[in-house]
Amino acid sequence: MKKFDKDRLILAAGGPVLAIAVAMVLTSVVLIASGRNPVQPYTLMFEYAMHSDIQVLIVNQAATYYLAALAVAVGFRMNLFNIGVDGQYRLAAMVAALVGASVSLPGPLHILLILLVAMLVGAFWAGIAGLLKTTRGVSEVVSTIMLNSIATSVIAYLVLPAQFGEQRGNNLTTGEIPESGWFPGIDLGAAGEIYGFVVVAVLCGVLYWLVLNRTRFGFDLRATGASESAAIASGVDARRMVLTSMLISGAVAGLAGMPVLLGDAHTYSLDFPAGIGFTGITIALLGRNHPAGIALGALLIAFLDKASATLDYNGYEKEIATIMQGLIVMAVVISYESVRRYGLRRQQQKVGEELAAAAASASAAGTGADTGEGPKNRKEVSA
């Protein structure tokens, strides 16, 4: 049976817990400075989140956040900063919606086609940044930021009525996907319906963990992210790993819009959720790129998004939750560095204790030999 490692648990959970605690304290300071009750907003949000319909909304929102964060995490494990998840997921959702609305297929095939298109578009858009990095040395941070802007312009152009869009009141849409392309959900009656894509999001998290921790590709990816020169020395093609990682990250980003597209909206319009990719960065950092940690981070951010609606009705600005999210991002950096330093000191301390124990054991053995215990034992052996 594997021995429980308390230090490992502290290092794994210390960063996120400390970040959340610091964010809550700083948010309370802001509330006190503005003459407000520093505790009541949290109480109101927790009470509001106890309603079953709000819990459904939180789970549905968390599914989208989870997929976006997984896309970011794939890049992080490769030491790549894919800031373009937002553009990748929106462009993928728009093209997938166009294709889904223009074809008529049996249910499973229709859904599979939409998912395949979304993943291919997301991978293609991220692959541009991957190619620029591997062939021209362009930083993926710069290229993905620029590609976000280009994606926004491409989407605005393609949804024009003169192109592929439809005018509906003051909004522009891609047309509604037939019911055969809707992803079936889990009906909870009066509480609402949980997106069926929540299950797919969970499966993506399991697959992410298995690939990274149980395959040669995952080992090569983590090794290249840890030290590119060491990976090259061991025979890994670092450029191929960079490009492959960006393609996978983009493909997962393409799925981030599917919970809303296939479970609720069934069309892409100008009011389709934006900014999801940047929220995914926060969640990936908070979850330390681990699928379980990312799930908890996604639920936390989704809770702050949905539960903050009650603040407006109780004399508080719902932007309090937005402030807290921003403070979490800042606190993550500080807390993780503090935990890293603690881990380093603890590791050095344990090494020192082991060396001291080894020296004491050697000294005891030497003392035993000087007192004649050694020769006595040798006589017994020779006898």
Tab-separated table of C-alpha atoms in Angstrom:
chain	number	residue	atom	x	y	z
A	1	MET	CA	0.000	0.000	0.000
A	2	LYS	CA	1.334	3.398	-0.996
A	3	LYS	CA	2.256	5.616	1.941
A	4	PHE	CA	0.184	8.791	2.325
A	5	ASP	CA	2.299	11.815	1.455
A	6	LYS	CA	1.085	14.754	3.555
A	7	ASP	CA	3.555	17.201	2.027
A	8	ARG	CA	2.400	16.367	-1.483
A	9	LEU	CA	-1.227	17.004	-0.532
A	10	ILE	CA	-0.298	20.346	1.060
A	11	LEU	CA	1.630	21.422	-2.041
A	12	ALA	CA	-1.199	20.367	-4.364
A	13	ALA	CA	-4.039	22.008	-2.437
A	14	GLY	CA	-2.136	24.860	-0.798
A	15	GLY	CA	-1.934	27.112	-3.862
A	16	PRO	CA	-5.645	27.118	-4.825
A	17	VAL	CA	-6.883	27.288	-1.233
A	18	LEU	CA	-4.529	30.156	-0.403
A	19	ALA	CA	-5.494	31.992	-3.601
A	20	ILE	CA	-9.220	31.763	-2.837
A	21	ALA	CA	-8.690	32.798	0.782
A	22	VAL	CA	-6.576	35.799	-0.211
A	23	ALA	CA	-9.133	36.824	-2.851
A	24	MET	CA	-11.955	36.677	-0.305
A	25	VAL	CA	-9.979	38.729	2.215
A	26	LEU	CA	-9.085	41.385	-0.374
A	27	THR	CA	-12.673	41.521	-1.640
A	28	SER	CA	-13.850	42.009	1.952
A	29	VAL	CA	-11.362	44.861	2.317
A	30	VAL	CA	-12.852	46.498	-0.790
A	31	LEU	CA	-16.351	46.101	0.668
A	32	ILE	CA	-15.297	47.600	4.003
A	33	ALA	CA	-13.624	50.526	2.228
A	34	SER	CA	-16.890	51.212	0.391
A	35	GLY	CA	-18.881	51.073	3.632
A	36	ARG	CA	-20.524	47.704	2.925
A	37	ASN	CA	-20.970	44.527	4.968
A	38	PRO	CA	-17.927	42.353	4.143
A	39	VAL	CA	-19.700	39.043	4.854
A	40	GLN	CA	-23.277	39.392	3.644
A	41	PRO	CA	-22.542	39.159	-0.123
A	42	TYR	CA	-20.995	35.714	0.350
A	43	THR	CA	-23.970	34.596	2.465
A	44	LEU	CA	-26.422	35.853	-0.155
A	45	MET	CA	-24.627	34.046	-2.982
A	46	PHE	CA	-24.426	30.750	-1.084
A	47	GLU	CA	-28.123	30.912	-0.195
A	48	TYR	CA	-29.006	31.715	-3.810
A	49	ALA	CA	-26.906	28.790	-5.055
A	50	MET	CA	-28.942	26.392	-2.910
A	51	HIS	CA	-31.820	26.618	-5.394
A	52	SER	CA	-31.839	23.627	-7.746
A	53	ASP	CA	-32.378	25.709	-10.902
A	54	ILE	CA	-29.308	27.836	-10.087
A	55	GLN	CA	-27.281	24.683	-9.493
A	56	VAL	CA	-28.228	23.486	-12.971
A	57	LEU	CA	-27.086	26.798	-14.446
A	58	ILE	CA	-23.774	26.520	-12.548
A	59	VAL	CA	-23.113	22.988	-13.815
A	60	ASN	CA	-23.949	23.959	-17.405
A	61	GLN	CA	-21.681	27.007	-17.257
A	62	ALA	CA	-18.913	24.966	-15.651
A	63	ALA	CA	-18.938	22.529	-18.601
A	64	THR	CA	-18.039	25.333	-21.009
A	65	TYR	CA	-15.402	26.713	-18.652
A	66	TYR	CA	-13.955	23.242	-18.107
A	67	LEU	CA	-13.377	22.579	-21.814
A	68	ALA	CA	-11.833	26.024	-22.326
A	69	ALA	CA	-9.528	25.469	-19.354
A	70	LEU	CA	-8.490	22.020	-20.639
A	71	ALA	CA	-7.511	23.635	-23.938
A	72	VAL	CA	-5.357	26.147	-22.060
A	73	ALA	CA	-3.902	23.417	-19.826
A	74	VAL	CA	-2.691	21.379	-22.811
A	75	GLY	CA	-0.595	24.360	-23.850
A	76	PHE	CA	0.595	25.035	-20.299
A	77	ARG	CA	1.876	21.463	-19.929
A	78	MET	CA	3.928	22.085	-23.058
A	79	ASN	CA	5.100	25.460	-21.682
A	80	LEU	CA	2.969	27.200	-24.322
A	81	PHE	CA	0.656	30.124	-23.517
A	82	ASN	CA	-2.329	29.733	-25.823
A	83	ILE	CA	-4.184	33.004	-25.291
A	84	GLY	CA	-6.143	32.386	-28.483
A	85	VAL	CA	-8.629	29.901	-27.027
A	86	ASP	CA	-11.343	32.567	-27.101
A	87	GLY	CA	-10.958	33.208	-30.822
A	88	GLN	CA	-10.564	29.504	-31.584
A	89	TYR	CA	-13.726	28.509	-29.750
A	90	ARG	CA	-15.888	31.315	-31.209
A	91	LEU	CA	-14.756	30.749	-34.784
A	92	ALA	CA	-15.227	26.993	-34.377
A	93	ALA	CA	-18.726	27.469	-32.943
A	94	MET	CA	-19.720	29.821	-35.753
A	95	VAL	CA	-18.509	27.545	-38.581
A	96	ALA	CA	-19.967	24.465	-36.869
A	97	ALA	CA	-23.303	26.270	-36.545
A	98	LEU	CA	-23.227	27.189	-40.242
A	99	VAL	CA	-22.534	23.598	-41.269
A	100	GLY	CA	-25.044	22.206	-38.793
A	101	ALA	CA	-27.813	24.498	-40.060
A	102	SER	CA	-27.133	23.748	-43.726
A	103	VAL	CA	-27.250	19.927	-43.681
A	104	SER	CA	-29.851	17.351	-42.756
A	105	LEU	CA	-28.601	14.053	-41.352
A	106	PRO	CA	-29.746	11.406	-38.861
A	107	GLY	CA	-29.260	12.539	-35.259
A	108	PRO	CA	-25.967	10.878	-34.256
A	109	LEU	CA	-24.310	11.621	-37.611
A	110	HIS	CA	-25.483	15.235	-37.528
A	111	ILE	CA	-24.022	15.774	-34.061
A	112	LEU	CA	-20.759	14.032	-34.979
A	113	LEU	CA	-20.400	16.214	-38.082
A	114	ILE	CA	-20.867	19.394	-36.036
A	115	LEU	CA	-18.331	18.239	-33.432
A	116	LEU	CA	-15.819	17.241	-36.103
A	117	VAL	CA	-16.123	20.604	-37.852
A	118	ALA	CA	-15.715	22.465	-34.549
A	119	MET	CA	-12.574	20.515	-33.635
A	120	LEU	CA	-11.029	20.890	-37.087
A	121	VAL	CA	-11.665	24.657	-37.198
A	122	GLY	CA	-10.276	25.126	-33.689
A	123	ALA	CA	-7.210	23.017	-34.514
A	124	PHE	CA	-6.672	24.904	-37.781
A	125	TRP	CA	-6.800	28.316	-36.089
A	126	ALA	CA	-4.433	27.246	-33.316
A	127	GLY	CA	-2.218	25.468	-35.838
A	128	ILE	CA	-1.464	28.805	-37.518
A	129	ALA	CA	0.202	29.978	-34.302
A	130	GLY	CA	1.957	26.613	-34.007
A	131	LEU	CA	3.385	26.876	-37.508
A	132	LEU	CA	4.527	30.453	-36.941
A	133	LYS	CA	6.347	29.370	-33.783
A	134	THR	CA	8.018	26.283	-35.246
A	135	THR	CA	8.995	27.802	-38.598
A	136	ARG	CA	9.626	31.471	-37.767
A	137	GLY	CA	10.064	31.521	-34.006
A	138	VAL	CA	7.056	33.814	-33.477
A	139	SER	CA	5.868	33.808	-29.859
A	140	GLU	CA	2.525	32.018	-29.504
A	141	VAL	CA	1.445	34.771	-27.087
A	142	VAL	CA	1.710	37.439	-29.791
A	143	SER	CA	0.305	35.333	-32.629
A	144	THR	CA	-2.708	34.012	-30.697
A	145	ILE	CA	-3.631	37.510	-29.484
A	146	MET	CA	-3.554	38.738	-33.080
A	147	LEU	CA	-5.528	35.701	-34.247
A	148	ASN	CA	-8.237	36.498	-31.677
A	149	SER	CA	-8.788	39.861	-33.362
A	150	ILE	CA	-8.745	38.311	-36.821
A	151	ALA	CA	-11.257	35.650	-35.721
A	152	THR	CA	-13.606	38.359	-34.468
A	153	SER	CA	-13.463	40.113	-37.838
A	154	VAL	CA	-13.919	36.870	-39.786
A	155	ILE	CA	-16.978	35.984	-37.704
A	156	ALA	CA	-18.478	39.461	-38.180
A	157	TYR	CA	-18.008	39.115	-41.942
A	158	LEU	CA	-19.387	35.587	-42.321
A	159	VAL	CA	-22.589	36.261	-40.340
A	160	LEU	CA	-23.552	39.174	-42.597
A	161	PRO	CA	-26.805	38.502	-44.514
A	162	ALA	CA	-24.854	39.005	-47.749
A	163	GLN	CA	-22.668	36.040	-46.786
A	164	PHE	CA	-24.042	33.195	-44.654
A	165	GLY	CA	-25.949	34.970	-41.883
A	166	GLU	CA	-29.613	35.712	-41.275
A	167	GLN	CA	-31.095	38.944	-39.950
A	168	ARG	CA	-33.360	38.361	-36.955
A	169	GLY	CA	-34.500	41.646	-35.473
A	170	ASN	CA	-31.382	43.514	-34.396
A	171	ASN	CA	-29.342	40.328	-34.278
A	172	LEU	CA	-27.427	38.343	-36.878
A	173	THR	CA	-27.439	34.554	-36.698
A	174	THR	CA	-26.254	31.561	-38.702
A	175	GLY	CA	-29.704	29.980	-38.842
A	176	GLU	CA	-31.051	27.353	-36.450
A	177	ILE	CA	-29.610	23.856	-36.385
A	178	PRO	CA	-32.300	21.194	-37.009
A	179	GLU	CA	-33.378	19.153	-33.999
A	180	SER	CA	-31.387	16.176	-35.264
A	181	GLY	CA	-28.249	18.171	-34.429
A	182	TRP	CA	-29.233	18.954	-30.850
A	183	PHE	CA	-27.315	17.167	-28.114
A	184	PRO	CA	-29.809	15.506	-25.719
A	185	GLY	CA	-29.726	16.793	-22.162
A	186	ILE	CA	-30.693	15.502	-18.723
A	187	ASP	CA	-34.187	16.766	-17.836
A	188	LEU	CA	-34.593	17.574	-14.129
A	189	GLY	CA	-38.137	18.881	-14.361
A	190	ALA	CA	-38.703	22.251	-12.732
A	191	ALA	CA	-34.971	22.650	-12.049
A	192	GLY	CA	-34.249	22.745	-15.769
A	193	GLU	CA	-32.068	20.659	-18.030
A	194	ILE	CA	-28.395	19.819	-17.622
A	195	TYR	CA	-26.526	19.910	-20.912
A	196	GLY	CA	-25.750	16.416	-22.134
A	197	PHE	CA	-22.372	17.790	-23.178
A	198	VAL	CA	-21.447	17.917	-19.481
A	199	VAL	CA	-20.793	14.171	-19.788
A	200	VAL	CA	-18.569	14.775	-22.811
A	201	ALA	CA	-16.639	17.414	-20.853
A	202	VAL	CA	-16.012	14.904	-18.053
A	203	LEU	CA	-14.832	12.297	-20.572
A	204	CYS	CA	-12.467	14.872	-22.093
A	205	GLY	CA	-10.975	15.431	-18.636
A	206	VAL	CA	-10.441	11.684	-18.153
A	207	LEU	CA	-8.868	11.386	-21.614
A	208	TYR	CA	-6.614	14.375	-20.899
A	209	TRP	CA	-5.307	12.691	-17.737
A	210	LEU	CA	-4.806	9.311	-19.399
A	211	VAL	CA	-2.941	10.737	-22.387
A	212	LEU	CA	-0.642	12.912	-20.278
A	213	ASN	CA	0.117	10.343	-17.597
A	214	ARG	CA	-0.227	6.951	-19.271
A	215	THR	CA	1.135	7.349	-22.797
A	216	ARG	CA	4.527	7.929	-24.409
A	217	PHE	CA	3.138	11.001	-26.165
A	218	GLY	CA	2.098	12.493	-22.834
A	219	PHE	CA	5.536	11.819	-21.375
A	220	ASP	CA	7.225	13.461	-24.357
A	221	LEU	CA	4.894	16.445	-24.075
A	222	ARG	CA	5.590	16.948	-20.377
A	223	ALA	CA	9.316	16.384	-20.875
A	224	THR	CA	9.478	18.956	-23.669
A	225	GLY	CA	7.547	21.454	-21.577
A	226	ALA	CA	9.891	20.920	-18.620
A	227	SER	CA	13.114	21.201	-20.638
A	228	GLU	CA	13.155	21.428	-24.410
A	229	SER	CA	16.924	20.899	-24.647
A	230	ALA	CA	16.777	17.776	-22.458
A	231	ALA	CA	13.875	16.408	-24.508
A	232	ILE	CA	15.786	16.966	-27.756
A	233	ALA	CA	18.813	15.207	-26.272
A	234	SER	CA	16.621	12.189	-25.484
A	235	GLY	CA	15.374	12.002	-29.083
A	236	VAL	CA	12.122	13.962	-28.918
A	237	ASP	CA	11.232	16.170	-31.885
A	238	ALA	CA	10.483	19.403	-29.987
A	239	ARG	CA	9.081	21.257	-33.012
A	240	ARG	CA	6.662	18.462	-33.789
A	241	MET	CA	5.554	18.413	-30.150
A	242	VAL	CA	4.933	22.176	-30.193
A	243	LEU	CA	2.809	21.962	-33.336
A	244	THR	CA	0.937	18.875	-32.132
A	245	SER	CA	0.208	20.477	-28.767
A	246	MET	CA	-1.186	23.608	-30.406
A	247	LEU	CA	-3.382	21.493	-32.694
A	248	ILE	CA	-4.754	19.493	-29.757
A	249	SER	CA	-5.271	22.663	-27.715
A	250	GLY	CA	-7.205	24.227	-30.591
A	251	ALA	CA	-9.304	21.099	-31.131
A	252	VAL	CA	-10.333	21.060	-27.463
A	253	ALA	CA	-11.009	24.804	-27.653
A	254	GLY	CA	-13.343	24.075	-30.564
A	255	LEU	CA	-15.437	21.915	-28.254
A	256	ALA	CA	-15.801	24.688	-25.654
A	257	GLY	CA	-18.708	26.286	-27.509
A	258	MET	CA	-20.613	23.040	-28.020
A	259	PRO	CA	-22.447	22.887	-24.657
A	260	VAL	CA	-24.227	26.163	-25.457
A	261	LEU	CA	-24.536	25.619	-29.215
A	262	LEU	CA	-25.915	22.072	-29.086
A	263	GLY	CA	-27.632	22.237	-25.710
A	264	ASP	CA	-29.327	25.641	-25.690
A	265	ALA	CA	-28.843	28.243	-28.438
A	266	HIS	CA	-28.808	25.901	-31.488
A	267	THR	CA	-27.441	28.822	-33.495
A	268	TYR	CA	-24.524	31.229	-33.464
A	269	SER	CA	-25.423	34.880	-33.063
A	270	LEU	CA	-23.693	38.113	-32.128
A	271	ASP	CA	-24.635	37.619	-28.468
A	272	PHE	CA	-22.948	34.215	-28.267
A	273	PRO	CA	-20.844	34.059	-25.061
A	274	ALA	CA	-17.429	35.708	-25.435
A	275	GLY	CA	-14.403	35.886	-23.146
A	276	ILE	CA	-14.629	32.190	-22.250
A	277	GLY	CA	-11.035	31.580	-23.337
A	278	PHE	CA	-9.642	34.162	-20.918
A	279	THR	CA	-11.713	32.694	-18.093
A	280	GLY	CA	-10.229	29.329	-19.039
A	281	ILE	CA	-6.749	30.705	-18.348
A	282	THR	CA	-7.814	31.641	-14.804
A	283	ILE	CA	-9.324	28.199	-14.214
A	284	ALA	CA	-6.319	26.314	-15.622
A	285	LEU	CA	-4.020	28.285	-13.328
A	286	LEU	CA	-6.303	27.768	-10.347
A	287	GLY	CA	-6.572	24.030	-11.040
A	288	ARG	CA	-2.814	23.663	-11.614
A	289	ASN	CA	-3.500	21.984	-14.985
A	290	HIS	CA	-4.924	18.902	-13.254
A	291	PRO	CA	-8.352	17.727	-14.510
A	292	ALA	CA	-9.801	17.445	-10.996
A	293	GLY	CA	-8.436	20.842	-9.962
A	294	ILE	CA	-9.725	22.381	-13.180
A	295	ALA	CA	-13.195	20.925	-12.484
A	296	LEU	CA	-13.280	22.548	-9.044
A	297	GLY	CA	-12.022	25.833	-10.496
A	298	ALA	CA	-14.678	25.752	-13.228
A	299	LEU	CA	-17.432	25.153	-10.662
A	300	LEU	CA	-16.107	28.004	-8.482
A	301	ILE	CA	-16.017	30.545	-11.317
A	302	ALA	CA	-19.407	29.369	-12.591
A	303	PHE	CA	-20.779	29.770	-9.060
A	304	LEU	CA	-19.477	33.347	-8.887
A	305	ASP	CA	-21.004	34.094	-12.300
A	306	LYS	CA	-24.471	32.716	-11.611
A	307	ALA	CA	-24.844	33.358	-7.891
A	308	SER	CA	-23.800	37.008	-8.231
A	309	ALA	CA	-27.151	37.747	-9.895
A	310	THR	CA	-28.775	37.892	-6.459
A	311	LEU	CA	-26.537	40.766	-5.348
A	312	ASP	CA	-28.396	43.243	-7.558
A	313	TYR	CA	-31.636	42.540	-5.698
A	314	ASN	CA	-30.053	43.022	-2.280
A	315	GLY	CA	-28.331	46.388	-2.643
A	316	TYR	CA	-24.946	45.075	-3.777
A	317	GLU	CA	-23.309	45.380	-7.175
A	318	LYS	CA	-22.892	42.025	-8.913
A	319	GLU	CA	-19.496	43.265	-10.097
A	320	ILE	CA	-18.278	42.191	-6.647
A	321	ALA	CA	-17.992	38.677	-8.092
A	322	THR	CA	-16.007	40.030	-11.042
A	323	ILE	CA	-13.641	41.791	-8.640
A	324	MET	CA	-13.194	38.531	-6.785
A	325	GLN	CA	-12.408	36.655	-9.998
A	326	GLY	CA	-9.764	39.215	-10.874
A	327	LEU	CA	-8.276	39.023	-7.393
A	328	ILE	CA	-8.148	35.225	-7.681
A	329	VAL	CA	-5.939	35.582	-10.773
A	330	MET	CA	-3.563	37.875	-8.909
A	331	ALA	CA	-3.633	35.721	-5.779
A	332	VAL	CA	-2.901	32.566	-7.791
A	333	VAL	CA	0.485	33.909	-8.874
A	334	ILE	CA	1.427	34.972	-5.348
A	335	SER	CA	0.124	31.868	-3.600
A	336	TYR	CA	1.724	29.407	-6.027
A	337	GLU	CA	5.086	31.099	-5.639
A	338	SER	CA	4.713	30.959	-1.849
A	339	VAL	CA	3.779	27.274	-1.985
A	340	ARG	CA	6.667	26.559	-4.371
A	341	ARG	CA	9.137	28.164	-1.970
A	342	TYR	CA	7.637	26.247	0.940
A	343	GLY	CA	7.975	23.002	-1.024
A	344	LEU	CA	11.603	23.774	-1.834
A	345	ARG	CA	12.413	24.502	1.828
A	346	ARG	CA	10.567	21.370	2.926
A	347	GLN	CA	12.439	19.255	0.377
A	348	GLN	CA	15.767	20.628	1.552
A	349	GLN	CA	14.770	19.958	5.155
A	350	LYS	CA	13.827	16.346	4.387
A	351	VAL	CA	17.120	15.759	2.556
A	352	GLY	CA	18.969	17.184	5.552
A	353	GLU	CA	17.048	14.894	7.913
A	354	GLU	CA	17.820	11.845	5.759
A	355	LEU	CA	21.527	12.710	5.611
A	356	ALA	CA	21.604	13.223	9.385
A	357	ALA	CA	19.881	9.878	9.925
A	358	ALA	CA	22.349	8.128	7.602
A	359	ALA	CA	25.303	9.727	9.410
A	360	ALA	CA	23.897	8.684	12.788
A	361	SER	CA	23.409	5.120	11.549
A	362	ALA	CA	26.977	4.958	10.234
A	363	SER	CA	28.291	6.345	13.511
A	364	ALA	CA	26.351	3.737	15.510
A	365	ALA	CA	27.734	0.958	13.330
A	366	GLY	CA	31.271	2.233	13.884
A	367	THR	CA	30.749	2.412	17.652
A	368	GLY	CA	29.523	-1.169	17.669
A	369	ALA	CA	32.683	-2.342	15.925
A	370	ASP	CA	34.905	-0.499	18.465
A	371	THR	CA	33.184	-2.152	21.451
A	372	GLY	CA	34.001	-5.626	20.207
A	373	GLU	CA	30.547	-6.525	18.922
A	374	GLY	CA	31.925	-6.750	15.404
A	375	PRO	CA	34.753	-9.219	16.174
A	376	LYS	CA	32.384	-11.310	18.333
A	377	ASN	CA	30.055	-11.682	15.423
A	378	ARG	CA	32.928	-12.603	13.135
A	379	LYS	CA	34.023	-15.360	15.562
A	380	GLU	CA	30.505	-16.762	15.537
A	381	VAL	CA	30.528	-16.787	11.765
A	382	SER	CA	33.930	-18.525	11.525
A	383	ALA	CA	32.816	-21.047	14.154
